[in-house]
Amino acid sequence: MAAVEERTYFWTGYLVIAIVVFIPLLMFMNKSADADSFKEKIISNELALISDFVMGSNGEILVEYNINQEKSYKIGFNEKCLFVVSLTGTSLESGSKTYCADNLLLNKRYLDAGEYVRIILDKKEDRLVITGGISE
């Protein structure tokens, strides 16, 4: 009689483990199938490359990067010269992160994480301002 009760506990444990493992796995597979992770990585890489170009250029420069995607993305830029891009509705921590080559001689104004349609990089003398445009 005791063996039957132990099997019930084991099967309940197996069921809980299966749920804990397979539901996140299915969610990850769904996100991968939509290519959202790939698009996040492309956007963060392009922004890092553009910022490298802007920070390394002489003189004043203004670059506008339009995000032409059917889905909206949250984008942030912090003091570590890190661009973070994630699909709107998901955690910013789960998004794609790309570091740029930091220019320590520039005073930078960072971009708070938000939903943006375009990113504007404006370099004047020793100052770089990164802002986000909400509408086209």
Short mmCIF file of N, CA and C in Angstrom, two decimals:
data_model
loop_
_atom_site.label_atom_id
_atom_site.label_comp_id
_atom_site.label_asym_id
_atom_site.label_seq_id
_atom_site.Cartn_x
_atom_site.Cartn_y
_atom_site.Cartn_z
N MET A 1 0.82 -1.19 0.00
CA MET A 1 0.00 0.00 0.00
C MET A 1 0.87 1.27 0.00
N ALA A 2 2.00 1.20 0.69
CA ALA A 2 2.90 2.35 0.76
C ALA A 2 3.54 2.65 -0.59
N ALA A 3 3.79 1.59 -1.39
CA ALA A 3 4.40 1.79 -2.71
C ALA A 3 3.48 2.56 -3.64
N VAL A 4 2.18 2.36 -3.52
CA VAL A 4 1.22 3.07 -4.37
C VAL A 4 1.25 4.56 -4.04
N GLU A 5 1.33 4.93 -2.78
CA GLU A 5 1.38 6.34 -2.38
C GLU A 5 2.67 7.00 -2.87
N GLU A 6 3.79 6.28 -2.79
CA GLU A 6 5.06 6.83 -3.26
C GLU A 6 5.03 7.08 -4.75
N ARG A 7 4.42 6.18 -5.52
CA ARG A 7 4.32 6.38 -6.97
C ARG A 7 3.50 7.62 -7.29
N THR A 8 2.48 7.88 -6.53
CA THR A 8 1.66 9.07 -6.75
C THR A 8 2.50 10.33 -6.57
N TYR A 9 3.31 10.35 -5.53
CA TYR A 9 4.17 11.50 -5.30
C TYR A 9 5.21 11.64 -6.41
N PHE A 10 5.79 10.52 -6.84
CA PHE A 10 6.77 10.57 -7.93
C PHE A 10 6.14 11.09 -9.22
N TRP A 11 4.96 10.59 -9.58
CA TRP A 11 4.31 11.03 -10.81
C TRP A 11 3.91 12.50 -10.73
N THR A 12 3.50 12.95 -9.58
CA THR A 12 3.20 14.38 -9.41
C THR A 12 4.47 15.20 -9.59
N GLY A 13 5.57 14.73 -9.03
CA GLY A 13 6.85 15.41 -9.21
C GLY A 13 7.29 15.44 -10.66
N TYR A 14 7.13 14.31 -11.35
CA TYR A 14 7.48 14.26 -12.78
C TYR A 14 6.63 15.23 -13.59
N LEU A 15 5.36 15.34 -13.26
CA LEU A 15 4.48 16.25 -13.96
C LEU A 15 4.90 17.70 -13.74
N VAL A 16 5.23 18.04 -12.51
CA VAL A 16 5.68 19.40 -12.21
C VAL A 16 6.98 19.71 -12.95
N ILE A 17 7.91 18.78 -12.96
CA ILE A 17 9.18 18.99 -13.68
C ILE A 17 8.93 19.16 -15.17
N ALA A 18 8.05 18.35 -15.73
CA ALA A 18 7.74 18.46 -17.15
C ALA A 18 7.14 19.82 -17.49
N ILE A 19 6.27 20.31 -16.63
CA ILE A 19 5.66 21.63 -16.86
C ILE A 19 6.72 22.73 -16.75
N VAL A 20 7.55 22.65 -15.73
CA VAL A 20 8.58 23.68 -15.51
C VAL A 20 9.60 23.70 -16.65
N VAL A 21 9.90 22.57 -17.25
CA VAL A 21 10.90 22.50 -18.31
C VAL A 21 10.29 22.80 -19.67
N PHE A 22 9.16 22.21 -19.99
CA PHE A 22 8.65 22.28 -21.35
C PHE A 22 7.92 23.57 -21.68
N ILE A 23 7.26 24.20 -20.75
CA ILE A 23 6.58 25.46 -21.08
C ILE A 23 7.58 26.55 -21.45
N PRO A 24 8.64 26.81 -20.67
CA PRO A 24 9.63 27.80 -21.12
C PRO A 24 10.32 27.39 -22.43
N LEU A 25 10.54 26.09 -22.61
CA LEU A 25 11.15 25.63 -23.86
C LEU A 25 10.25 25.93 -25.05
N LEU A 26 8.96 25.69 -24.91
CA LEU A 26 8.02 25.99 -25.99
C LEU A 26 7.94 27.49 -26.25
N MET A 27 8.00 28.30 -25.19
CA MET A 27 7.98 29.75 -25.38
C MET A 27 9.22 30.22 -26.11
N PHE A 28 10.38 29.65 -25.77
CA PHE A 28 11.63 30.01 -26.45
C PHE A 28 11.58 29.59 -27.92
N MET A 29 11.04 28.41 -28.19
CA MET A 29 10.94 27.94 -29.58
C MET A 29 9.99 28.83 -30.38
N ASN A 30 8.92 29.28 -29.77
CA ASN A 30 7.98 30.17 -30.45
C ASN A 30 8.65 31.51 -30.77
N LYS A 31 9.40 32.04 -29.82
CA LYS A 31 10.11 33.31 -30.05
C LYS A 31 11.16 33.15 -31.15
N SER A 32 11.84 32.04 -31.15
CA SER A 32 12.85 31.78 -32.18
C SER A 32 12.21 31.61 -33.55
N ALA A 33 11.07 30.97 -33.59
CA ALA A 33 10.39 30.75 -34.87
C ALA A 33 9.91 32.07 -35.48
N ASP A 34 9.58 33.04 -34.64
CA ASP A 34 9.15 34.34 -35.14
C ASP A 34 10.33 35.21 -35.57
N ALA A 35 11.53 34.77 -35.29
CA ALA A 35 12.77 35.48 -35.63
C ALA A 35 12.91 36.80 -34.88
N ASP A 36 12.21 36.93 -33.75
CA ASP A 36 12.30 38.15 -32.97
C ASP A 36 13.69 38.34 -32.37
N SER A 37 14.28 37.26 -31.91
CA SER A 37 15.63 37.35 -31.33
C SER A 37 16.63 37.80 -32.39
N PHE A 38 16.49 37.29 -33.60
CA PHE A 38 17.38 37.66 -34.70
C PHE A 38 17.23 39.14 -35.03
N LYS A 39 16.00 39.63 -35.09
CA LYS A 39 15.77 41.04 -35.39
C LYS A 39 16.28 41.94 -34.27
N GLU A 40 16.10 41.51 -33.02
CA GLU A 40 16.65 42.27 -31.89
C GLU A 40 18.17 42.40 -32.02
N LYS A 41 18.82 41.30 -32.37
CA LYS A 41 20.28 41.29 -32.50
C LYS A 41 20.73 42.19 -33.66
N ILE A 42 20.02 42.16 -34.77
CA ILE A 42 20.36 43.02 -35.91
C ILE A 42 20.26 44.49 -35.53
N ILE A 43 19.17 44.87 -34.88
CA ILE A 43 18.97 46.27 -34.51
C ILE A 43 20.05 46.72 -33.53
N SER A 44 20.34 45.91 -32.52
CA SER A 44 21.35 46.32 -31.53
C SER A 44 22.75 46.39 -32.17
N ASN A 45 23.07 45.46 -33.07
CA ASN A 45 24.36 45.51 -33.76
C ASN A 45 24.48 46.74 -34.65
N GLU A 46 23.42 47.05 -35.39
CA GLU A 46 23.45 48.24 -36.25
C GLU A 46 23.61 49.51 -35.44
N LEU A 47 22.89 49.60 -34.32
CA LEU A 47 23.01 50.80 -33.48
C LEU A 47 24.41 50.93 -32.90
N ALA A 48 25.01 49.83 -32.50
CA ALA A 48 26.38 49.88 -31.96
C ALA A 48 27.37 50.30 -33.05
N LEU A 49 27.21 49.78 -34.25
CA LEU A 49 28.11 50.17 -35.35
C LEU A 49 27.95 51.64 -35.71
N ILE A 50 26.71 52.11 -35.74
CA ILE A 50 26.47 53.52 -36.05
C ILE A 50 27.07 54.41 -34.96
N SER A 51 26.90 54.02 -33.70
CA SER A 51 27.47 54.84 -32.62
C SER A 51 28.99 54.83 -32.66
N ASP A 52 29.60 53.70 -33.05
CA ASP A 52 31.06 53.66 -33.22
C ASP A 52 31.49 54.67 -34.28
N PHE A 53 30.76 54.70 -35.38
CA PHE A 53 31.06 55.63 -36.46
C PHE A 53 30.91 57.08 -35.99
N VAL A 54 29.81 57.37 -35.29
CA VAL A 54 29.56 58.74 -34.84
C VAL A 54 30.60 59.18 -33.81
N MET A 55 30.91 58.32 -32.85
CA MET A 55 31.88 58.70 -31.82
C MET A 55 33.29 58.85 -32.37
N GLY A 56 33.61 58.14 -33.43
CA GLY A 56 34.95 58.21 -34.01
C GLY A 56 35.11 59.27 -35.07
N SER A 57 34.03 59.90 -35.49
CA SER A 57 34.12 60.90 -36.56
C SER A 57 34.54 62.26 -36.02
N ASN A 58 35.17 63.03 -36.88
CA ASN A 58 35.58 64.39 -36.52
C ASN A 58 34.43 65.35 -36.82
N GLY A 59 34.33 66.38 -36.03
CA GLY A 59 33.34 67.40 -36.29
C GLY A 59 31.95 67.02 -35.80
N GLU A 60 30.98 67.77 -36.32
CA GLU A 60 29.59 67.55 -35.93
C GLU A 60 28.92 66.59 -36.89
N ILE A 61 28.06 65.75 -36.33
CA ILE A 61 27.37 64.77 -37.17
C ILE A 61 26.01 64.45 -36.55
N LEU A 62 25.03 64.25 -37.39
CA LEU A 62 23.68 63.87 -36.96
C LEU A 62 23.24 62.66 -37.77
N VAL A 63 22.93 61.58 -37.08
CA VAL A 63 22.49 60.35 -37.75
C VAL A 63 21.13 59.97 -37.20
N GLU A 64 20.22 59.66 -38.12
CA GLU A 64 18.89 59.20 -37.73
C GLU A 64 18.73 57.76 -38.20
N TYR A 65 18.47 56.86 -37.27
CA TYR A 65 18.29 55.44 -37.58
C TYR A 65 16.81 55.09 -37.44
N ASN A 66 16.17 54.76 -38.55
CA ASN A 66 14.76 54.40 -38.52
C ASN A 66 14.61 52.89 -38.34
N ILE A 67 13.72 52.52 -37.47
CA ILE A 67 13.45 51.11 -37.21
C ILE A 67 12.22 50.73 -38.01
N ASN A 68 12.43 50.13 -39.16
CA ASN A 68 11.33 49.75 -40.05
C ASN A 68 10.99 48.29 -39.82
N GLN A 69 10.24 48.02 -38.79
CA GLN A 69 9.83 46.66 -38.47
C GLN A 69 8.32 46.65 -38.26
N GLU A 70 7.72 45.50 -38.48
CA GLU A 70 6.28 45.38 -38.27
C GLU A 70 5.93 45.29 -36.79
N LYS A 71 6.91 44.96 -35.95
CA LYS A 71 6.71 44.90 -34.51
C LYS A 71 7.46 46.05 -33.86
N SER A 72 7.04 46.42 -32.66
CA SER A 72 7.73 47.51 -31.98
C SER A 72 8.71 46.95 -30.96
N TYR A 73 9.78 47.70 -30.76
CA TYR A 73 10.88 47.27 -29.88
C TYR A 73 11.18 48.34 -28.85
N LYS A 74 11.57 47.88 -27.66
CA LYS A 74 12.08 48.78 -26.63
C LYS A 74 13.58 48.87 -26.83
N ILE A 75 14.10 50.09 -26.76
CA ILE A 75 15.53 50.31 -26.98
C ILE A 75 16.07 51.18 -25.85
N GLY A 76 17.23 50.82 -25.35
CA GLY A 76 17.88 51.61 -24.32
C GLY A 76 19.37 51.69 -24.58
N PHE A 77 20.00 52.74 -24.06
CA PHE A 77 21.45 52.94 -24.18
C PHE A 77 21.94 53.45 -22.84
N ASN A 78 22.91 52.78 -22.23
CA ASN A 78 23.34 53.20 -20.89
C ASN A 78 24.80 53.64 -20.87
N GLU A 79 25.28 53.98 -19.67
CA GLU A 79 26.61 54.55 -19.50
C GLU A 79 27.75 53.60 -19.82
N LYS A 80 27.48 52.33 -19.96
CA LYS A 80 28.51 51.37 -20.32
C LYS A 80 28.65 51.23 -21.84
N CYS A 81 28.04 52.15 -22.57
CA CYS A 81 28.02 52.11 -24.03
C CYS A 81 27.36 50.81 -24.51
N LEU A 82 26.23 50.49 -23.91
CA LEU A 82 25.52 49.26 -24.18
C LEU A 82 24.14 49.56 -24.75
N PHE A 83 23.89 49.03 -25.94
CA PHE A 83 22.56 49.11 -26.54
C PHE A 83 21.80 47.84 -26.17
N VAL A 84 20.57 48.01 -25.70
CA VAL A 84 19.71 46.88 -25.36
C VAL A 84 18.44 47.02 -26.17
N VAL A 85 18.06 45.95 -26.88
CA VAL A 85 16.86 45.94 -27.71
C VAL A 85 16.04 44.72 -27.36
N SER A 86 14.76 44.94 -27.06
CA SER A 86 13.87 43.81 -26.79
C SER A 86 12.50 44.09 -27.38
N LEU A 87 11.81 43.04 -27.70
CA LEU A 87 10.46 43.13 -28.23
C LEU A 87 9.56 43.75 -27.18
N THR A 88 8.70 44.67 -27.59
CA THR A 88 7.78 45.29 -26.65
C THR A 88 6.90 44.22 -26.02
N GLY A 89 6.76 44.29 -24.71
CA GLY A 89 5.98 43.29 -23.99
C GLY A 89 6.85 42.24 -23.33
N THR A 90 8.15 42.25 -23.63
CA THR A 90 9.07 41.33 -22.98
C THR A 90 10.04 42.12 -22.11
N SER A 91 10.72 41.43 -21.25
CA SER A 91 11.67 42.07 -20.35
C SER A 91 12.87 42.59 -21.12
N LEU A 92 13.35 43.76 -20.71
CA LEU A 92 14.53 44.33 -21.36
C LEU A 92 15.75 43.46 -21.11
N GLU A 93 15.76 42.74 -20.00
CA GLU A 93 16.88 41.85 -19.69
C GLU A 93 16.95 40.66 -20.64
N SER A 94 15.83 40.27 -21.23
CA SER A 94 15.83 39.13 -22.15
C SER A 94 16.17 39.54 -23.57
N GLY A 95 16.37 40.83 -23.80
CA GLY A 95 16.65 41.31 -25.14
C GLY A 95 18.09 41.14 -25.55
N SER A 96 18.39 41.63 -26.73
CA SER A 96 19.74 41.53 -27.28
C SER A 96 20.57 42.72 -26.80
N LYS A 97 21.80 42.44 -26.42
CA LYS A 97 22.68 43.47 -25.89
C LYS A 97 23.96 43.53 -26.74
N THR A 98 24.36 44.75 -27.13
CA THR A 98 25.58 44.93 -27.90
C THR A 98 26.32 46.15 -27.37
N TYR A 99 27.60 45.96 -27.07
CA TYR A 99 28.45 47.06 -26.60
C TYR A 99 29.05 47.78 -27.80
N CYS A 100 29.20 49.09 -27.66
CA CYS A 100 29.90 49.86 -28.68
C CYS A 100 31.27 50.26 -28.13
N ALA A 101 32.13 50.73 -29.01
CA ALA A 101 33.46 51.20 -28.60
C ALA A 101 33.29 52.57 -27.98
N ASP A 102 33.48 52.67 -26.68
CA ASP A 102 33.21 53.90 -25.95
C ASP A 102 34.30 54.94 -26.20
N ASN A 103 33.90 56.18 -26.37
CA ASN A 103 34.82 57.30 -26.47
C ASN A 103 34.72 58.06 -25.14
N LEU A 104 35.71 57.90 -24.29
CA LEU A 104 35.66 58.48 -22.95
C LEU A 104 35.78 59.99 -22.94
N LEU A 105 36.21 60.59 -24.05
CA LEU A 105 36.36 62.04 -24.11
C LEU A 105 35.04 62.75 -24.40
N LEU A 106 34.03 62.01 -24.79
CA LEU A 106 32.73 62.60 -25.10
C LEU A 106 31.84 62.59 -23.87
N ASN A 107 31.12 63.68 -23.68
CA ASN A 107 30.04 63.70 -22.69
C ASN A 107 28.81 63.13 -23.39
N LYS A 108 28.23 62.11 -22.81
CA LYS A 108 27.12 61.43 -23.46
C LYS A 108 25.83 61.61 -22.66
N ARG A 109 24.74 61.79 -23.39
CA ARG A 109 23.42 61.76 -22.76
C ARG A 109 22.78 60.46 -23.18
N TYR A 110 22.41 59.66 -22.20
CA TYR A 110 21.96 58.30 -22.45
C TYR A 110 20.48 58.25 -22.79
N LEU A 111 20.09 57.13 -23.37
CA LEU A 111 18.71 56.94 -23.83
C LEU A 111 17.99 56.02 -22.86
N ASP A 112 16.95 56.55 -22.23
CA ASP A 112 16.13 55.71 -21.35
C ASP A 112 15.40 54.68 -22.19
N ALA A 113 15.26 53.49 -21.64
CA ALA A 113 14.60 52.41 -22.38
C ALA A 113 13.15 52.80 -22.66
N GLY A 114 12.77 52.66 -23.90
CA GLY A 114 11.41 52.98 -24.30
C GLY A 114 11.13 52.48 -25.70
N GLU A 115 9.90 52.64 -26.12
CA GLU A 115 9.47 52.19 -27.44
C GLU A 115 9.72 53.33 -28.43
N TYR A 116 10.64 53.11 -29.35
CA TYR A 116 11.01 54.17 -30.29
C TYR A 116 10.89 53.68 -31.73
N VAL A 117 10.53 54.61 -32.62
CA VAL A 117 10.46 54.32 -34.05
C VAL A 117 11.78 54.66 -34.71
N ARG A 118 12.49 55.63 -34.15
CA ARG A 118 13.80 56.01 -34.68
C ARG A 118 14.71 56.44 -33.54
N ILE A 119 16.00 56.29 -33.77
CA ILE A 119 17.02 56.69 -32.81
C ILE A 119 17.85 57.78 -33.47
N ILE A 120 18.09 58.86 -32.75
CA ILE A 120 18.83 60.00 -33.28
C ILE A 120 20.13 60.15 -32.49
N LEU A 121 21.25 60.09 -33.20
CA LEU A 121 22.57 60.28 -32.60
C LEU A 121 23.10 61.63 -33.08
N ASP A 122 23.28 62.54 -32.16
CA ASP A 122 23.69 63.91 -32.48
C ASP A 122 24.98 64.23 -31.74
N LYS A 123 26.08 64.40 -32.52
CA LYS A 123 27.39 64.70 -31.93
C LYS A 123 27.76 66.13 -32.29
N LYS A 124 28.03 66.92 -31.26
CA LYS A 124 28.48 68.29 -31.44
C LYS A 124 29.66 68.51 -30.51
N GLU A 125 30.79 68.87 -31.09
CA GLU A 125 32.03 69.11 -30.37
C GLU A 125 32.36 67.95 -29.45
N ASP A 126 32.24 68.12 -28.13
CA ASP A 126 32.61 67.05 -27.21
C ASP A 126 31.39 66.42 -26.53
N ARG A 127 30.24 66.50 -27.19
CA ARG A 127 29.00 66.01 -26.59
C ARG A 127 28.24 65.13 -27.58
N LEU A 128 27.76 64.00 -27.09
CA LEU A 128 26.93 63.09 -27.88
C LEU A 128 25.59 62.93 -27.18
N VAL A 129 24.53 63.22 -27.93
CA VAL A 129 23.18 63.10 -27.40
C VAL A 129 22.46 62.02 -28.20
N ILE A 130 21.96 61.01 -27.51
CA ILE A 130 21.19 59.95 -28.16
C ILE A 130 19.77 60.06 -27.68
N THR A 131 18.86 60.31 -28.62
CA THR A 131 17.44 60.44 -28.30
C THR A 131 16.64 59.48 -29.16
N GLY A 132 15.40 59.30 -28.78
CA GLY A 132 14.53 58.41 -29.52
C GLY A 132 13.30 59.15 -30.00
N GLY A 133 12.92 58.88 -31.24
CA GLY A 133 11.72 59.46 -31.80
C GLY A 133 10.57 58.48 -31.66
N ILE A 134 9.43 58.98 -31.19
CA ILE A 134 8.28 58.11 -30.94
C ILE A 134 7.44 57.91 -32.19
N SER A 135 7.24 58.95 -32.98
CA SER A 135 6.43 58.79 -34.19
C SER A 135 7.23 59.19 -35.41
N GLU A 136 6.80 58.68 -36.55
CA GLU A 136 7.55 58.95 -37.80
C GLU A 136 7.22 60.29 -38.30
#
